[in-house]
Amino acid sequence: MSTNERHVPVMLGRCLDLLAPALREPGATVVDCTLGLGGHSEAMLSEFPDVRLVGLDRDPAALGLAGERLARFGDRATLVHAVYDELPEVLERLGVPRVQGVLFDLGVSSMQLDEAERGFAYSRDAPLDMRMDQSRGVGAAEVLNTYPPGELVRILRAYGEEKQARRIVSAIVREREKEPFAGSARLVELIREALPQAAKRTGGNPAKRTFQALRIEVNGELAVLERALPAAVAALAVGGRIAVLSYHSLEDRLVKQVLAAGATSTAPPGLPVVPERYQPRLRLLTRGAELPAEEEVAENRRAAPARLRGAERIREEP
Ligand SMILES: C[S@@+](CC[C@H](N)C(=O)[O-])C[C@H]1O[C@@H](n2cnc3c(N)ncnc32)[C@H](O)[C@@H]1O
Protein backbone atom coordinates (compact mmCIF):
# COMPACT_ATOMS: atom_id res chain seq x y z
CA MET A 1 0.00 0.00 0.00
CA SER A 2 1.43 3.40 -0.89
CA THR A 3 1.74 6.12 1.73
CA ASN A 4 -1.10 8.19 0.23
CA GLU A 5 -3.51 5.26 0.40
CA ARG A 6 -2.63 4.62 4.01
CA HIS A 7 -3.50 8.05 5.27
CA VAL A 8 -6.12 10.56 4.25
CA PRO A 9 -5.13 13.98 5.65
CA VAL A 10 -7.79 15.30 8.02
CA MET A 11 -9.65 18.57 7.20
CA LEU A 12 -7.09 19.17 4.50
CA GLY A 13 -8.99 21.79 2.49
CA ARG A 14 -9.74 23.88 5.55
CA CYS A 15 -6.15 23.66 6.84
CA LEU A 16 -4.88 24.91 3.46
CA ASP A 17 -7.46 27.73 3.41
CA LEU A 18 -6.46 28.89 6.88
CA LEU A 19 -2.75 28.96 6.02
CA ALA A 20 -3.07 30.15 2.41
CA PRO A 21 -2.75 33.95 2.77
CA ALA A 22 0.52 33.51 4.68
CA LEU A 23 1.92 30.76 2.44
CA ARG A 24 1.41 32.87 -0.70
CA GLU A 25 3.95 35.41 0.61
CA PRO A 26 7.19 35.30 -1.44
CA GLY A 27 9.85 33.17 0.24
CA ALA A 28 7.39 31.69 2.74
CA THR A 29 8.43 28.83 5.02
CA VAL A 30 5.93 26.53 6.68
CA VAL A 31 6.65 24.07 9.49
CA ASP A 32 4.66 20.86 9.62
CA CYS A 33 5.28 19.92 13.25
CA THR A 34 3.64 16.50 12.82
CA LEU A 35 4.79 15.28 9.45
CA GLY A 36 3.37 11.75 9.83
CA LEU A 37 3.02 10.24 6.38
CA GLY A 38 3.38 13.67 4.80
CA GLY A 39 -0.19 14.07 3.58
CA HIS A 40 -0.67 17.67 4.67
CA SER A 41 2.90 18.50 3.72
CA GLU A 42 2.53 17.10 0.22
CA ALA A 43 -0.61 19.17 -0.30
CA MET A 44 1.06 22.37 0.95
CA LEU A 45 4.09 21.86 -1.30
CA SER A 46 1.83 21.21 -4.30
CA GLU A 47 -0.64 24.02 -3.65
CA PHE A 48 1.97 26.69 -2.88
CA PRO A 49 4.80 26.14 -5.41
CA ASP A 50 7.18 28.66 -3.83
CA VAL A 51 6.82 27.49 -0.27
CA ARG A 52 9.67 25.87 1.61
CA LEU A 53 8.69 23.23 4.15
CA VAL A 54 10.32 22.07 7.35
CA GLY A 55 8.77 18.80 8.53
CA LEU A 56 9.26 17.42 12.04
CA ASP A 57 8.39 14.03 13.47
CA ARG A 58 9.61 12.16 16.51
CA ASP A 59 8.92 8.83 14.80
CA PRO A 60 11.82 7.75 12.55
CA ALA A 61 9.50 5.39 10.62
CA ALA A 62 7.19 8.29 9.72
CA LEU A 63 10.16 10.36 8.54
CA GLY A 64 11.26 7.52 6.26
CA LEU A 65 7.85 7.14 4.62
CA ALA A 66 7.21 10.88 4.33
CA GLY A 67 10.71 11.29 2.89
CA GLU A 68 9.84 8.95 0.00
CA ARG A 69 6.55 10.71 -0.59
CA LEU A 70 8.09 14.19 -0.63
CA ALA A 71 11.28 13.27 -2.53
CA ARG A 72 9.97 14.84 -5.74
CA PHE A 73 10.00 18.29 -4.08
CA GLY A 74 13.79 18.09 -3.68
CA ASP A 75 15.32 20.68 -1.37
CA ARG A 76 12.02 22.52 -0.91
CA ALA A 77 11.37 20.04 1.93
CA THR A 78 13.69 19.58 4.91
CA LEU A 79 12.70 16.73 7.21
CA VAL A 80 14.02 16.63 10.74
CA HIS A 81 13.83 13.98 13.45
CA ALA A 82 12.70 16.05 16.43
CA VAL A 83 10.08 16.38 19.13
CA TYR A 84 8.05 19.44 18.21
CA ASP A 85 8.96 21.42 21.33
CA GLU A 86 12.47 21.49 19.82
CA LEU A 87 11.12 23.79 17.09
CA PRO A 88 13.15 26.89 18.14
CA GLU A 89 16.44 24.93 18.09
CA VAL A 90 15.60 23.29 14.75
CA LEU A 91 14.82 26.67 13.14
CA GLU A 92 17.99 28.17 14.56
CA ARG A 93 20.08 25.31 13.15
CA LEU A 94 18.47 25.78 9.75
CA GLY A 95 19.02 29.54 9.86
CA VAL A 96 15.30 30.32 9.60
CA PRO A 97 14.49 33.03 12.15
CA ARG A 98 10.77 33.37 11.41
CA VAL A 99 8.20 31.31 9.53
CA GLN A 100 4.93 32.13 7.76
CA GLY A 101 3.01 29.00 8.69
CA VAL A 102 2.86 26.28 11.34
CA LEU A 103 0.67 23.19 11.25
CA PHE A 104 0.06 20.68 14.03
CA ASP A 105 -1.97 17.53 13.31
CA LEU A 106 -1.75 16.03 16.78
CA GLY A 107 -1.82 12.48 18.02
CA VAL A 108 -0.84 9.24 16.41
CA SER A 109 -0.69 8.53 12.70
CA SER A 110 -2.70 5.87 10.92
CA MET A 111 0.59 4.06 10.28
CA GLN A 112 1.31 3.91 14.02
CA LEU A 113 -2.21 2.62 14.70
CA ASP A 114 -2.14 0.13 11.84
CA GLU A 115 1.17 -1.46 12.78
CA ALA A 116 0.03 -3.77 15.55
CA GLU A 117 3.53 -4.33 16.93
CA ARG A 118 3.78 -0.66 17.99
CA GLY A 119 1.15 -1.43 20.65
CA PHE A 120 -1.11 1.63 20.12
CA ALA A 121 -4.23 -0.31 19.15
CA TYR A 122 -6.40 -2.02 21.73
CA SER A 123 -8.14 -4.10 19.10
CA ARG A 124 -5.19 -6.46 18.54
CA ASP A 125 -2.79 -8.20 20.90
CA ALA A 126 0.67 -6.63 20.74
CA PRO A 127 3.54 -5.69 23.06
CA LEU A 128 2.48 -2.75 25.23
CA ASP A 129 4.91 -0.15 23.89
CA MET A 130 3.16 2.98 22.51
CA ARG A 131 6.33 5.05 22.14
CA MET A 132 6.25 7.25 19.05
CA ASP A 133 10.05 7.15 19.12
CA GLN A 134 11.13 3.67 20.13
CA SER A 135 14.73 4.76 20.52
CA ARG A 136 13.99 6.73 23.71
CA GLY A 137 11.97 6.63 26.92
CA VAL A 138 9.98 3.81 28.50
CA GLY A 139 7.07 1.91 27.01
CA ALA A 140 3.54 1.41 28.33
CA ALA A 141 4.32 -1.99 29.90
CA GLU A 142 6.94 -0.41 32.15
CA VAL A 143 4.49 2.32 33.20
CA LEU A 144 1.87 -0.29 34.09
CA ASN A 145 4.32 -2.57 35.89
CA THR A 146 6.27 0.00 37.90
CA TYR A 147 4.25 3.17 38.60
CA PRO A 148 2.78 3.50 42.11
CA PRO A 149 -1.01 2.92 42.14
CA GLY A 150 -1.80 6.56 43.01
CA GLU A 151 0.18 7.76 40.03
CA LEU A 152 -1.63 5.34 37.71
CA VAL A 153 -5.00 6.57 39.02
CA ARG A 154 -3.95 10.17 38.38
CA ILE A 155 -2.85 9.34 34.82
CA LEU A 156 -6.04 7.45 33.95
CA ARG A 157 -8.18 10.27 35.34
CA ALA A 158 -6.25 13.19 33.91
CA TYR A 159 -5.28 11.82 30.49
CA GLY A 160 -8.06 9.30 29.89
CA GLU A 161 -10.89 11.10 31.72
CA GLU A 162 -11.60 7.59 33.06
CA LYS A 163 -14.19 7.70 35.85
CA GLN A 164 -13.44 4.12 36.87
CA ALA A 165 -9.71 4.76 37.29
CA ARG A 166 -9.50 3.46 40.85
CA ARG A 167 -11.28 0.22 40.00
CA ILE A 168 -9.09 -0.40 36.94
CA VAL A 169 -5.87 0.38 38.80
CA SER A 170 -6.76 -1.98 41.67
CA ALA A 171 -7.19 -4.76 39.11
CA ILE A 172 -3.89 -3.82 37.38
CA VAL A 173 -1.98 -3.87 40.67
CA ARG A 174 -3.46 -7.28 41.63
CA GLU A 175 -2.55 -8.72 38.24
CA ARG A 176 0.95 -7.29 37.96
CA GLU A 177 1.87 -8.86 41.28
CA LYS A 178 1.10 -12.25 39.76
CA GLU A 179 2.91 -11.53 36.50
CA PRO A 180 4.14 -8.29 34.89
CA PHE A 181 2.16 -7.00 31.89
CA ALA A 182 3.67 -7.53 28.45
CA GLY A 183 0.88 -7.59 25.85
CA SER A 184 -2.21 -5.48 25.23
CA ALA A 185 -4.81 -8.31 25.13
CA ARG A 186 -4.39 -9.09 28.82
CA LEU A 187 -4.90 -5.43 29.74
CA VAL A 188 -8.00 -5.11 27.52
CA GLU A 189 -9.48 -8.26 29.07
CA LEU A 190 -8.74 -7.07 32.59
CA ILE A 191 -10.42 -3.69 31.98
CA ARG A 192 -13.45 -5.43 30.54
CA GLU A 193 -13.72 -7.60 33.66
CA ALA A 194 -13.03 -4.76 36.11
CA LEU A 195 -15.72 -2.37 34.85
CA PRO A 196 -19.32 -2.48 36.00
CA GLN A 197 -21.93 -3.28 33.34
CA ALA A 198 -23.24 0.30 33.22
CA ALA A 199 -19.77 1.74 32.45
CA LYS A 200 -19.35 -0.75 29.59
CA ARG A 201 -22.50 0.36 27.83
CA THR A 202 -21.19 3.81 26.88
CA GLY A 203 -18.33 5.13 24.77
CA GLY A 204 -17.13 2.21 22.64
CA ASN A 205 -14.35 -0.15 23.72
CA PRO A 206 -13.93 0.11 27.52
CA ALA A 207 -10.13 0.03 27.12
CA LYS A 208 -10.08 3.14 24.92
CA ARG A 209 -9.65 5.68 27.72
CA THR A 210 -6.93 3.69 29.50
CA PHE A 211 -4.99 3.28 26.23
CA GLN A 212 -5.26 7.01 25.51
CA ALA A 213 -4.01 7.80 29.01
CA LEU A 214 -1.03 5.45 28.72
CA ARG A 215 -0.11 6.81 25.30
CA ILE A 216 -0.19 10.41 26.56
CA GLU A 217 1.97 9.49 29.57
CA VAL A 218 4.48 7.41 27.60
CA ASN A 219 5.04 10.22 25.09
CA GLY A 220 4.68 13.12 27.54
CA GLU A 221 2.22 14.49 25.00
CA LEU A 222 0.53 17.29 26.92
CA ALA A 223 3.68 18.65 28.53
CA VAL A 224 5.39 18.76 25.13
CA LEU A 225 2.40 20.46 23.52
CA GLU A 226 2.22 23.02 26.30
CA ARG A 227 5.80 24.07 25.53
CA ALA A 228 5.49 23.76 21.77
CA LEU A 229 2.42 25.95 21.15
CA PRO A 230 3.85 29.20 22.57
CA ALA A 231 7.15 28.45 20.82
CA ALA A 232 5.31 28.03 17.52
CA VAL A 233 3.43 31.32 17.98
CA ALA A 234 6.72 33.04 18.82
CA ALA A 235 8.28 31.66 15.61
CA LEU A 236 5.57 33.21 13.41
CA ALA A 237 6.40 36.35 11.47
CA VAL A 238 3.74 39.07 11.54
CA GLY A 239 1.08 37.90 9.08
CA GLY A 240 2.09 34.28 9.73
CA ARG A 241 -0.59 31.72 10.52
CA ILE A 242 -0.94 28.66 12.73
CA ALA A 243 -3.45 25.82 12.36
CA VAL A 244 -3.88 23.06 14.94
CA LEU A 245 -5.89 19.85 14.64
CA SER A 246 -6.62 18.13 17.98
CA TYR A 247 -8.29 14.81 18.61
CA HIS A 248 -9.33 14.92 22.25
CA SER A 249 -10.59 17.52 24.66
CA LEU A 250 -7.35 17.78 26.66
CA GLU A 251 -5.36 18.78 23.58
CA ASP A 252 -8.08 21.07 22.31
CA ARG A 253 -8.35 22.82 25.68
CA LEU A 254 -4.62 23.59 25.64
CA VAL A 255 -4.77 24.88 22.07
CA LYS A 256 -7.78 27.04 22.88
CA GLN A 257 -6.04 28.52 25.94
CA VAL A 258 -2.81 29.39 24.15
CA LEU A 259 -4.53 30.94 21.11
CA ALA A 260 -7.10 32.79 23.23
CA ALA A 261 -4.38 34.17 25.51
CA GLY A 262 -2.49 35.48 22.47
CA ALA A 263 -5.66 37.09 21.12
CA THR A 264 -6.47 38.92 24.36
CA SER A 265 -5.19 42.29 25.48
CA THR A 266 -3.07 42.10 28.61
CA ALA A 267 -3.80 45.70 29.58
CA PRO A 268 -4.86 46.38 33.16
CA PRO A 269 -8.58 47.27 33.18
CA GLY A 270 -9.58 50.91 32.85
CA LEU A 271 -6.78 52.26 30.65
CA PRO A 272 -8.22 54.96 28.38
CA VAL A 273 -5.78 54.08 25.56
CA VAL A 274 -4.23 50.60 25.36
CA PRO A 275 -0.47 50.92 24.76
CA GLU A 276 1.04 48.76 22.00
CA ARG A 277 2.79 46.43 24.44
CA TYR A 278 -0.52 45.23 25.90
CA GLN A 279 -2.24 44.62 22.60
CA PRO A 280 -3.01 41.10 21.38
CA ARG A 281 -0.38 39.31 19.28
CA LEU A 282 -2.87 37.01 17.60
CA ARG A 283 -6.15 37.26 15.73
CA LEU A 284 -8.30 34.12 15.89
CA LEU A 285 -9.20 32.69 12.48
CA THR A 286 -11.72 30.14 13.71
CA ARG A 287 -14.81 30.75 15.79
CA GLY A 288 -14.50 28.13 18.50
CA ALA A 289 -13.21 24.84 17.14
CA GLU A 290 -14.21 23.83 13.62
CA LEU A 291 -15.36 20.25 13.03
CA PRO A 292 -14.97 18.02 9.99
CA ALA A 293 -17.91 17.85 7.59
CA GLU A 294 -20.22 14.85 7.87
CA GLU A 295 -19.11 13.62 4.45
CA GLU A 296 -15.48 13.58 5.55
CA VAL A 297 -16.30 11.61 8.69
CA ALA A 298 -18.34 9.15 6.62
CA GLU A 299 -15.30 8.53 4.41
CA ASN A 300 -12.61 8.68 7.08
CA ARG A 301 -13.62 7.49 10.53
CA ARG A 302 -10.38 8.85 12.01
CA ALA A 303 -11.48 12.39 11.22
CA ALA A 304 -14.49 12.11 13.56
CA PRO A 305 -12.96 13.56 16.75
CA ALA A 306 -10.97 16.30 14.94
CA ARG A 307 -11.16 19.92 16.16
CA LEU A 308 -9.43 22.64 14.15
CA ARG A 309 -8.33 26.05 15.44
CA GLY A 310 -6.30 28.71 13.71
CA ALA A 311 -4.81 32.14 14.38
CA GLU A 312 -2.79 34.85 12.65
CA ARG A 313 0.14 36.67 14.17
CA ILE A 314 -0.69 40.38 14.01
CA ARG A 315 2.00 42.02 16.11
CA GLU A 316 5.63 41.69 17.14
CA GLU A 317 6.56 41.03 20.75
CA PRO A 318 6.60 44.27 22.72
C1 LIG B 1 -1.78 12.43 13.02
S1 LIG B 1 -0.15 12.14 12.51
C2 LIG B 1 0.14 13.34 11.26
C3 LIG B 1 -0.35 12.95 9.90
C4 LIG B 1 0.03 13.92 8.82
N1 LIG B 1 -0.59 15.21 8.99
C5 LIG B 1 -0.28 13.38 7.43
O1 LIG B 1 -1.06 14.01 6.71
O2 LIG B 1 0.26 12.34 7.07
C6 LIG B 1 0.80 12.74 13.84
C7 LIG B 1 2.30 12.55 13.70
O3 LIG B 1 2.89 13.41 14.64
C8 LIG B 1 3.97 12.76 15.26
N2 LIG B 1 4.10 13.36 16.58
C9 LIG B 1 3.24 13.27 17.62
N3 LIG B 1 3.69 13.95 18.66
C10 LIG B 1 4.88 14.50 18.27
C11 LIG B 1 5.84 15.34 18.92
N4 LIG B 1 5.67 15.73 20.19
N5 LIG B 1 6.90 15.75 18.22
C12 LIG B 1 7.08 15.36 16.92
N6 LIG B 1 6.22 14.55 16.27
C13 LIG B 1 5.13 14.14 16.94
C14 LIG B 1 3.58 11.31 15.29
O4 LIG B 1 4.75 10.50 15.35
C15 LIG B 1 2.80 11.15 13.99
O5 LIG B 1 3.62 10.69 12.96
Coordinates of C-alpha atoms and ligand atoms in Angstrom, one line a residue, residues 7-10 32-41 56-59 62 69 82-85 103 105-112 132 219 221 224 247, ligand 1:
H7 CA -3.5 8.1 5.3
V8 CA -6.1 10.6 4.2
P9 CA -5.1 14.0 5.7
V10 CA -7.8 15.3 8.0
D32 CA 4.7 20.9 9.6
C33 CA 5.3 19.9 13.2
T34 CA 3.6 16.5 12.8
L35 CA 4.8 15.3 9.4
G36 CA 3.4 11.7 9.8
L37 CA 3.0 10.2 6.4
G38 CA 3.4 13.7 4.8
G39 CA -0.2 14.1 3.6
H40 CA -0.7 17.7 4.7
S41 CA 2.9 18.5 3.7
L56 CA 9.3 17.4 12.0
D57 CA 8.4 14.0 13.5
R58 CA 9.6 12.2 16.5
D59 CA 8.9 8.8 14.8
A62 CA 7.2 8.3 9.7
R69 CA 6.5 10.7 -0.6
A82 CA 12.7 16.0 16.4
V83 CA 10.1 16.4 19.1
Y84 CA 8.0 19.4 18.2
D85 CA 9.0 21.4 21.3
L103 CA 0.7 23.2 11.2
D105 CA -2.0 17.5 13.3
L106 CA -1.8 16.0 16.8
G107 CA -1.8 12.5 18.0
V108 CA -0.8 9.2 16.4
S109 CA -0.7 8.5 12.7
S110 CA -2.7 5.9 10.9
M111 CA 0.6 4.1 10.3
Q112 CA 1.3 3.9 14.0
M132 CA 6.3 7.2 19.1
N219 CA 5.0 10.2 25.1
E221 CA 2.2 14.5 25.0
V224 CA 5.4 18.8 25.1
Y247 CA -8.3 14.8 18.6
Ligands
LIG1 C1 -1.8 12.4 13.0 S1 -0.1 12.1 12.5 C2 0.1 13.3 11.3 C3 -0.4 13.0 9.9 C4 0.0 13.9 8.8 N1 -0.6 15.2 9.0 C5 -0.3 13.4 7.4 O1 -1.1 14.0 6.7 O2 0.3 12.3 7.1 C6 0.8 12.7 13.8 C7 2.3 12.5 13.7 O3 2.9 13.4 14.6 C8 4.0 12.8 15.3 N2 4.1 13.4 16.6 C9 3.2 13.3 17.6 N3 3.7 14.0 18.7 C10 4.9 14.5 18.3 C11 5.8 15.3 18.9 N4 5.7 15.7 20.2 N5 6.9 15.7 18.2 C12 7.1 15.4 16.9 N6 6.2 14.6 16.3 C13 5.1 14.1 16.9 C14 3.6 11.3 15.3 O4 4.7 10.5 15.3 C15 2.8 11.1 14.0 O5 3.6 10.7 13.0

